[in-house]
Short mmCIF file of C-alpha atoms in Angstrom, two decimals:
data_model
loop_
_atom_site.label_atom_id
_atom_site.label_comp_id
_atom_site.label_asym_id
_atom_site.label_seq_id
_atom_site.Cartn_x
_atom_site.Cartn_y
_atom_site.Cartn_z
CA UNK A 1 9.91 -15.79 -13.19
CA UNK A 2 8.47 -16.20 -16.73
CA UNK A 3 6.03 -18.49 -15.49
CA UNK A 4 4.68 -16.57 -12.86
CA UNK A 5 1.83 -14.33 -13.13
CA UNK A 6 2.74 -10.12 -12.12
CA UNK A 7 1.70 -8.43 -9.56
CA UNK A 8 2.42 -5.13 -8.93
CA UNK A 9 1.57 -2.99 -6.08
CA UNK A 10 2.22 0.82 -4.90
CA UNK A 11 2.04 2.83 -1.15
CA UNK A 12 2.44 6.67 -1.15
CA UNK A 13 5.31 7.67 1.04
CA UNK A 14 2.65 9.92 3.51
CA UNK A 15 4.27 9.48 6.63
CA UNK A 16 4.95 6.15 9.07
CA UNK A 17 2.33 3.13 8.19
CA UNK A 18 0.04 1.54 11.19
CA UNK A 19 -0.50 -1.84 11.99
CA UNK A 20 -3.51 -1.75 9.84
CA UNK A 21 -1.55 -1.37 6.68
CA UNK A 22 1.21 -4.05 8.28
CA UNK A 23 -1.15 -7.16 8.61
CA UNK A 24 -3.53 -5.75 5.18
CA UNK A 25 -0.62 -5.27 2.73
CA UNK A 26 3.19 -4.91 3.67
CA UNK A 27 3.41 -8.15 5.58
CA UNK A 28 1.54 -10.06 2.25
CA UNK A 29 3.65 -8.69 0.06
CA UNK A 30 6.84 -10.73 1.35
CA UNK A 31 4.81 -13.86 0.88
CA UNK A 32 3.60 -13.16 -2.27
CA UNK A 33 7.26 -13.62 -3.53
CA UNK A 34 7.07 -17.05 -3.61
CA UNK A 35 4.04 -17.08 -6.13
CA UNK A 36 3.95 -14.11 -7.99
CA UNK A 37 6.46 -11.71 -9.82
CA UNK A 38 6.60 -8.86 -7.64
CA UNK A 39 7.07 -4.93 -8.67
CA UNK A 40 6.69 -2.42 -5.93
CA UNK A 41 6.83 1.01 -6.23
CA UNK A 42 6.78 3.96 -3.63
CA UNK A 43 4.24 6.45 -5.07
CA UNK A 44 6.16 9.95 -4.36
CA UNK A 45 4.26 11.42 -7.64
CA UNK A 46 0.91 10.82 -6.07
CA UNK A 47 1.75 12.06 -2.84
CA UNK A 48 2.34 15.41 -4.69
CA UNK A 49 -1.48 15.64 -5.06
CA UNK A 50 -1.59 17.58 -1.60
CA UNK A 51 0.70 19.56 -0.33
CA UNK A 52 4.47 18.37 0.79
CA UNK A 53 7.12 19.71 3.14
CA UNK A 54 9.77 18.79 0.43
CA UNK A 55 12.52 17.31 3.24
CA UNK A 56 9.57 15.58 5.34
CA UNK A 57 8.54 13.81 1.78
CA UNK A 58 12.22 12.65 0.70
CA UNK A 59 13.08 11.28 4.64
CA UNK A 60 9.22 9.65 4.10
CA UNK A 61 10.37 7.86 1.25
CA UNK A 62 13.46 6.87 2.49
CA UNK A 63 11.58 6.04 5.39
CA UNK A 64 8.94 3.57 3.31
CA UNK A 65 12.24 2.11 1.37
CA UNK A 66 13.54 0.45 4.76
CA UNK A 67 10.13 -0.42 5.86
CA UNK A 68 9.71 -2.39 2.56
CA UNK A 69 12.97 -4.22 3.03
CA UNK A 70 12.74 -4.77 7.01
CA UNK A 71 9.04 -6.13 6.06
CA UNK A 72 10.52 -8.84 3.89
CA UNK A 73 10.52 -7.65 0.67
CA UNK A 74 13.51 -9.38 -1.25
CA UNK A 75 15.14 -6.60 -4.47
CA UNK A 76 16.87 -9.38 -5.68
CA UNK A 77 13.58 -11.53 -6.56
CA UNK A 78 11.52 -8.64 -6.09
CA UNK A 79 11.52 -5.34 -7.76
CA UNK A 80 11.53 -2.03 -5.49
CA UNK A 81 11.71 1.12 -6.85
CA UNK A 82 10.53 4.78 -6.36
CA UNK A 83 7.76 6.02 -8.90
CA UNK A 84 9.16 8.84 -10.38
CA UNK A 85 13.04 8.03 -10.84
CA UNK A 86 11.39 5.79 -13.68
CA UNK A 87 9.45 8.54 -16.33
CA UNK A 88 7.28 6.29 -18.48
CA UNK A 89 4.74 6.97 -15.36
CA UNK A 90 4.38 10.55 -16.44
CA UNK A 91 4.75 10.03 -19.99
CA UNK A 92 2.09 6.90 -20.38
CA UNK A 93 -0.02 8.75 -18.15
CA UNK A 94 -0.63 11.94 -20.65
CA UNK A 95 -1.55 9.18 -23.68
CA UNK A 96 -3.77 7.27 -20.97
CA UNK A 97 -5.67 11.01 -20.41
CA UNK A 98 -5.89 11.14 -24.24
CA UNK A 99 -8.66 8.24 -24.06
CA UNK A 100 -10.01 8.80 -20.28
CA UNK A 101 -12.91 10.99 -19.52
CA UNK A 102 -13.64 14.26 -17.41
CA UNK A 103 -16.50 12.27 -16.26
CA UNK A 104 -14.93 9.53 -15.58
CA UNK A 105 -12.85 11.69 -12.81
CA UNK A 106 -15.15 13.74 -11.25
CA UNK A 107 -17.18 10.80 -10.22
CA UNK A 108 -14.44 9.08 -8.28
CA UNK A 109 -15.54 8.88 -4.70
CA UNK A 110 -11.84 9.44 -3.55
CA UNK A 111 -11.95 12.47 -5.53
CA UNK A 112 -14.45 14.10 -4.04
CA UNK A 113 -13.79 13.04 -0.48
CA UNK A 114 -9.97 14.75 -0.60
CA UNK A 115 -11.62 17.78 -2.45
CA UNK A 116 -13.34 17.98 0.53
CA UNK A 117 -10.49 17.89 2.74
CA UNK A 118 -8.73 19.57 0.99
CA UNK A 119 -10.86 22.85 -0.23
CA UNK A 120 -7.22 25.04 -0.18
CA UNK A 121 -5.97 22.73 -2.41
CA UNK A 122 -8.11 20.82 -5.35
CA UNK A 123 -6.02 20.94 -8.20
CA UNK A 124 -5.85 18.94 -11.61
CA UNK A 125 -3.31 16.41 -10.16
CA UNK A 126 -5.63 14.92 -7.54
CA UNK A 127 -8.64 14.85 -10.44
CA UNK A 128 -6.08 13.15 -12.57
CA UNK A 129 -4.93 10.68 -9.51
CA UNK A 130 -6.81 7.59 -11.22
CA UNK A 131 -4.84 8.09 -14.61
CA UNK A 132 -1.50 8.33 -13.01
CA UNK A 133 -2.60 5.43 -10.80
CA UNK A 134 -3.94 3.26 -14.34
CA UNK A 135 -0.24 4.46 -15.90
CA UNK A 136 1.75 2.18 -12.99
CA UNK A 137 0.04 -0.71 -13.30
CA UNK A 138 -0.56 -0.79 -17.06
CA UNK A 139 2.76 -0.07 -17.64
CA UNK A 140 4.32 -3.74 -16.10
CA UNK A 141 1.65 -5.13 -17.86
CA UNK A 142 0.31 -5.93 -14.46
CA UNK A 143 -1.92 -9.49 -14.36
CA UNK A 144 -3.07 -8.99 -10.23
CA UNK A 145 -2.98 -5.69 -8.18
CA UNK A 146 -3.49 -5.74 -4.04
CA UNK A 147 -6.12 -3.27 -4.06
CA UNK A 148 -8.30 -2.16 -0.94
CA UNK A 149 -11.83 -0.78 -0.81
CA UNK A 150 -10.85 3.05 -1.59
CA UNK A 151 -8.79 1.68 -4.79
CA UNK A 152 -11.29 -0.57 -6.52
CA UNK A 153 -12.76 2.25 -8.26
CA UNK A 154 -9.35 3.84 -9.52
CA UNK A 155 -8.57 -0.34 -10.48
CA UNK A 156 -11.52 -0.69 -12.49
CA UNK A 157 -11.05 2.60 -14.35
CA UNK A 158 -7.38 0.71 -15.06
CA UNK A 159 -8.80 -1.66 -16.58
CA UNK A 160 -11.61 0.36 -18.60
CA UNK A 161 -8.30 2.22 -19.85
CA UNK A 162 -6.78 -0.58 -20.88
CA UNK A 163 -10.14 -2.13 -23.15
CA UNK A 164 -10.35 1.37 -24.21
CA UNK A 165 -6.79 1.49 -25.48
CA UNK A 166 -6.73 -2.35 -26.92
CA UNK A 167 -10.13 -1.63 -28.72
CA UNK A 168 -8.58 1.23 -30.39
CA UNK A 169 -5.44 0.56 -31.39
CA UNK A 170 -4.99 -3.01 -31.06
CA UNK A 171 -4.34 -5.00 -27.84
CA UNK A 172 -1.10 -3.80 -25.94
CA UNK A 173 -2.28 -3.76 -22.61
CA UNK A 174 -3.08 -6.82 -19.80
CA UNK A 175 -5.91 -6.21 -18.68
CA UNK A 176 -5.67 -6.06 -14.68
CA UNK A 177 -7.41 -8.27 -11.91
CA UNK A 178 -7.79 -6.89 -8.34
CA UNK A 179 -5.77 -9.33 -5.84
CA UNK A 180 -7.88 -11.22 -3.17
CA UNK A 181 -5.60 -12.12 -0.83
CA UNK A 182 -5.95 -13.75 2.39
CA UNK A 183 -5.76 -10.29 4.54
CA UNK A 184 -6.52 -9.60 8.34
CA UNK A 185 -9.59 -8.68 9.42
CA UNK A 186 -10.13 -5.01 8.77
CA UNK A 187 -8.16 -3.38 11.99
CA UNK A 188 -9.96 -0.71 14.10
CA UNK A 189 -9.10 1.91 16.22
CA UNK A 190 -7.72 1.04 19.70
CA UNK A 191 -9.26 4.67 21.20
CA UNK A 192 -12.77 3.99 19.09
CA UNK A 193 -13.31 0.51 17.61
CA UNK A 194 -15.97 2.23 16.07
CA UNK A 195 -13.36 3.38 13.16
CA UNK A 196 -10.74 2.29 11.32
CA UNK A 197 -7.10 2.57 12.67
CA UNK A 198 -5.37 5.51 11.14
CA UNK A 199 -2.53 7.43 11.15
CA UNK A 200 -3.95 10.55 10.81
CA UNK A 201 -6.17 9.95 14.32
CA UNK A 202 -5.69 13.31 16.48
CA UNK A 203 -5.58 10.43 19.01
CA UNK A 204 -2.31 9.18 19.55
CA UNK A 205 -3.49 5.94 21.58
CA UNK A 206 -5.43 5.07 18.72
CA UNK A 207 -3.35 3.77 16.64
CA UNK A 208 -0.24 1.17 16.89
CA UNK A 209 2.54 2.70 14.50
CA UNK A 210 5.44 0.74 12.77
CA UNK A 211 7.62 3.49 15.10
CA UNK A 212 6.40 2.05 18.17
CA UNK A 213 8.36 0.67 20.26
CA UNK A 214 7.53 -2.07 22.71
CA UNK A 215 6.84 -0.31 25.19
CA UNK A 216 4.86 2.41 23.43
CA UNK A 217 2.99 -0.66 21.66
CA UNK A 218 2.14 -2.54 25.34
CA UNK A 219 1.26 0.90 26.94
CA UNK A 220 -1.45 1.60 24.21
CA UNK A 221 -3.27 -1.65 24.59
CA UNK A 222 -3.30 -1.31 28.12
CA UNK A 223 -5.31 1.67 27.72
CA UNK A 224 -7.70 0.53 24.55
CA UNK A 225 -11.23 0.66 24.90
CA UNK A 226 -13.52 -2.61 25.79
CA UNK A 227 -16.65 -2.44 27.32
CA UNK A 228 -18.13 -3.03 30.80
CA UNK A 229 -18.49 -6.67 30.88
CA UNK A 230 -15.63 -9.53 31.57
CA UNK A 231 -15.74 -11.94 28.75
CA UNK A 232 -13.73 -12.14 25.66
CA UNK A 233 -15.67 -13.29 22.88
CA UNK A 234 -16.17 -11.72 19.25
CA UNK A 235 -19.57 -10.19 19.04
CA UNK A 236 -21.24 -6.99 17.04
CA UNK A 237 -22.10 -5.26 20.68
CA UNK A 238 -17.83 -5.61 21.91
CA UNK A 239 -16.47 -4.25 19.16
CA UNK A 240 -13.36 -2.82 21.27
CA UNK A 241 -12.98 -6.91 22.40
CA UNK A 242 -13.96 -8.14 19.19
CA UNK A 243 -11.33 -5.38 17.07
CA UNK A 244 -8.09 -6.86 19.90
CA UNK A 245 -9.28 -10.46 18.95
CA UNK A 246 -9.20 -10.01 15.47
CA UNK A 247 -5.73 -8.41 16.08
CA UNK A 248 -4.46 -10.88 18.50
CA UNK A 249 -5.31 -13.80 15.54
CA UNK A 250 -3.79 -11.61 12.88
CA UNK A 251 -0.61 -11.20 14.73
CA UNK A 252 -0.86 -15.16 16.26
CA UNK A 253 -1.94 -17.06 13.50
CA UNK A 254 -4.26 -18.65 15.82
CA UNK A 255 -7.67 -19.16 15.09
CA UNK A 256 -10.92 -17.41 16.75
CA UNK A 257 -11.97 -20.04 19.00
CA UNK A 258 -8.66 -20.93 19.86
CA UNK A 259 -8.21 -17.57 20.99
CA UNK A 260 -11.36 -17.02 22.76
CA UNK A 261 -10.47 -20.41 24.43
CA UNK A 262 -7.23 -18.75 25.20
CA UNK A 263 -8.95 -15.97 27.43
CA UNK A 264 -11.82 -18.33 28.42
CA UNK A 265 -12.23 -16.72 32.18
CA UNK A 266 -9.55 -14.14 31.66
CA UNK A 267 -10.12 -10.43 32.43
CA UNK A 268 -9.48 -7.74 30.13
CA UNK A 269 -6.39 -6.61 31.94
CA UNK A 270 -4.19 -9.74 30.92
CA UNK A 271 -5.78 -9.99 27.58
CA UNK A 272 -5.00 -6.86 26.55
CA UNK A 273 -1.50 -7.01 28.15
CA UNK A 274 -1.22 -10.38 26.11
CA UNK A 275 -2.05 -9.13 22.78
CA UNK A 276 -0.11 -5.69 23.22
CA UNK A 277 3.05 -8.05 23.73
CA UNK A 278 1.74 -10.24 20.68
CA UNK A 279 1.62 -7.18 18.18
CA UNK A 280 5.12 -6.19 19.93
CA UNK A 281 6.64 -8.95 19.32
CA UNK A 282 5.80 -8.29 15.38
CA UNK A 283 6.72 -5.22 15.01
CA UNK A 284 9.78 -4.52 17.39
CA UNK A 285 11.86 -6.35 15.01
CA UNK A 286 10.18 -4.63 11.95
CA UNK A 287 11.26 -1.18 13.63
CA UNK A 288 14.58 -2.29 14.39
CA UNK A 289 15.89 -3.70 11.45
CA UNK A 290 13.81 -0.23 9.34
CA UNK A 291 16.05 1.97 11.85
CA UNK A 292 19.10 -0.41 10.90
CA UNK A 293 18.67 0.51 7.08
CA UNK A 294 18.10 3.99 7.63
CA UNK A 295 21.63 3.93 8.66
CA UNK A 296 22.95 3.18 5.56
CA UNK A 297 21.50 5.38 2.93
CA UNK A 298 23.90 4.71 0.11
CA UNK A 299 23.00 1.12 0.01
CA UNK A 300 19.28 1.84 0.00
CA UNK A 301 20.03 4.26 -2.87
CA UNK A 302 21.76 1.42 -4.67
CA UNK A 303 19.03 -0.92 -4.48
CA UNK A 304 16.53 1.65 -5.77
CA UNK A 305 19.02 2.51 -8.42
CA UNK A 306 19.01 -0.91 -9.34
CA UNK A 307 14.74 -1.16 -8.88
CA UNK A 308 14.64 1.51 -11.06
CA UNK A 309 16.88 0.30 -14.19
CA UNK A 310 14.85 -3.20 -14.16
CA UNK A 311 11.33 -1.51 -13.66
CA UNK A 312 12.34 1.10 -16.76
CA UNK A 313 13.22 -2.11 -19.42
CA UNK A 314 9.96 -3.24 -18.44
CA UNK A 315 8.32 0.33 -18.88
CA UNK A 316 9.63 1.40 -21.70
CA UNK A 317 8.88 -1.97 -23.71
CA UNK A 318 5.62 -1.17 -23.07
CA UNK A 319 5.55 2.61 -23.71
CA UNK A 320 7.33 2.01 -26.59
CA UNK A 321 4.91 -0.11 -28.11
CA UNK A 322 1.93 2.45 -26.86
CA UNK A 323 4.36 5.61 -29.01
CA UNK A 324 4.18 3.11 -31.66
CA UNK A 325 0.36 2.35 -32.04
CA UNK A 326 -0.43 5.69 -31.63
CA UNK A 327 1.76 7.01 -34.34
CA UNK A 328 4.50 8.62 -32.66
CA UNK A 329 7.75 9.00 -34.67
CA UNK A 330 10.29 6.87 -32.57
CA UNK A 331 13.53 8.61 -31.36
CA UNK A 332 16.46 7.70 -33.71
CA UNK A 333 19.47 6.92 -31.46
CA UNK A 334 22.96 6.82 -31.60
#
């Protein structure tokens, strides 16, 4: 493990994830394993940043737990633990706001796009999202973090953070580069290939959720949108053909022309039959084996007990080396 550089990575516990956050991050993160020291948290502080049904947020994180595990993820190589059963997030995040900016916040896009949608609700902790956010990752003296296009802003104000910090008090943090990996094609709505899958799509056909079962997951393809032509190729005017393609590769492994030679002369009814079973016979098992878990709540409670313990002596080296450069009196115990 020494020899291997970190990587650490964190989902919010919002509700059940889509195929689009499957085949771009969870189903990565198992083979990342092999290459990389792995520490991933579930991010229940940040989902506090809008408003929670308290029950609905514990069963979600419960929920995300299994999903990590059925996905692949290995706690005894990897470490898996929930965000705020380990403290130092909180506490290196306050000394992190010390040397960050008002500025800084109020120009993040994400900011102002949830303020947005969330007029009712724009408090400090969603201003302060980025800071919590540079806390997690600074704190395992992260090397790589798996970051998509709406993070890259909060990652490079991680990394600001941590020059910031080194500059002025000597160097204590890595500073953190964003992950590249190989990822699927960005995944599209099956109701409007014209946007991005999402969970949040009033549409329920829209979307392909990691609670689907096979049948719910064969039904919605049948009904996704194409166009009025007959031939399955990948071009910018099909993007409902071009958005199942991309999926049918992502979920295959095959290549593009091997799947457009696949379809050659095909009509859209068995192709999109075809790939609905493809992406079913993904994610069936994924559900199952989640649902499986979810049975057994004491053992996931164990693991992240355990996740927890060997994320905090990682933590709290570094905290308290950040106490100690910034001239706090250490706690005498004992």
């Amino acid at each position: 493990m020494e020899d291997k550089k970190r990587l650490f990575s964190a989902i919010q516990p919002s509700g059940i994830l889509t195929l689009g956050n499957y085949l771009g991050a969870l189903r990565n993160f198992r083979l990342l394993q092999d290459d990389y020291e792995g520490i991933f948290s579930i991010a229940d502080l940040h989902s506090l940043t809008v408003r929670q049904d308290p029950a609905v947020l514990r069963k979600n994180t419960y929920e995300l737990a299994a999903l990590y595990i059925a996905c692949g993820i290995d706690p005894e190589r990897s470490i898996l633990f929930v965000q705020s059963h380990v403290s130092a997030h909180a506490e290196l995040s306050w000394i992190l706001n010390t040397i960050c900016y008002p500025g800084e916040l109020s120009r993040m896009t994400q900011f102002k796009e949830k303020s947005r949608a969330h007029e009712d609700n724009v408090n400090m902790g969603l201003m302060d999202y980025p800071v919590l956010m540079a806390a997690d990752i600074l704190l395992y003296q992260a090397d790589l973090v798996p970051v998509g296009a709406d993070q890259k802003q909060h990652l490079e104000l991680s990394r600001d953070l941590a020059i910031r910090f080194n500059n002025r008090y000597g160097e204590t943090f890595t500073v953190p580069e964003a992950f590249i990996g190989k990822t699927a094609a960005k995944i599209m709505s099956l109701a409007d290939p014209l946007k991005k899958m999402s969970k949040s799509d009033a549409n329920l056909n829209g979307f392909i959720s990691i609670d689907d079962d096979k049948d719910a997951i064969v039904r919605k393809f049948k009904r996704a949108v194409t166009d009025s032509e007959n031939e399955i190729v990948l071009r910018e005017d099909k993007p409902g053909i071009s958005n199942l393609l991309n999926i049918y590769c992502a979920v295959t492994s095959k290549s593009l022309a091997e799947a457009e030679k696949e379809f050659e002369g095909k009509g859209y009814g068995d192709f999109k039959l075809k790939v609905g079973e493809a992406v079913a016979e993904v994610i069936d098992p994924i559900r199952i084996e989640k649902n499986k878990l979810l049975q057994n709540k004491d053992y996931i409670d164990e693991l992240l007990k355990s996740g927890a313990e060997r994320a905090e002596k990682i933590a709290y080296k570094t905290l308290n080396k950040v106490y100690k450069k910034v001239g706090l009196v250490p706690r005498k115990r004992g």
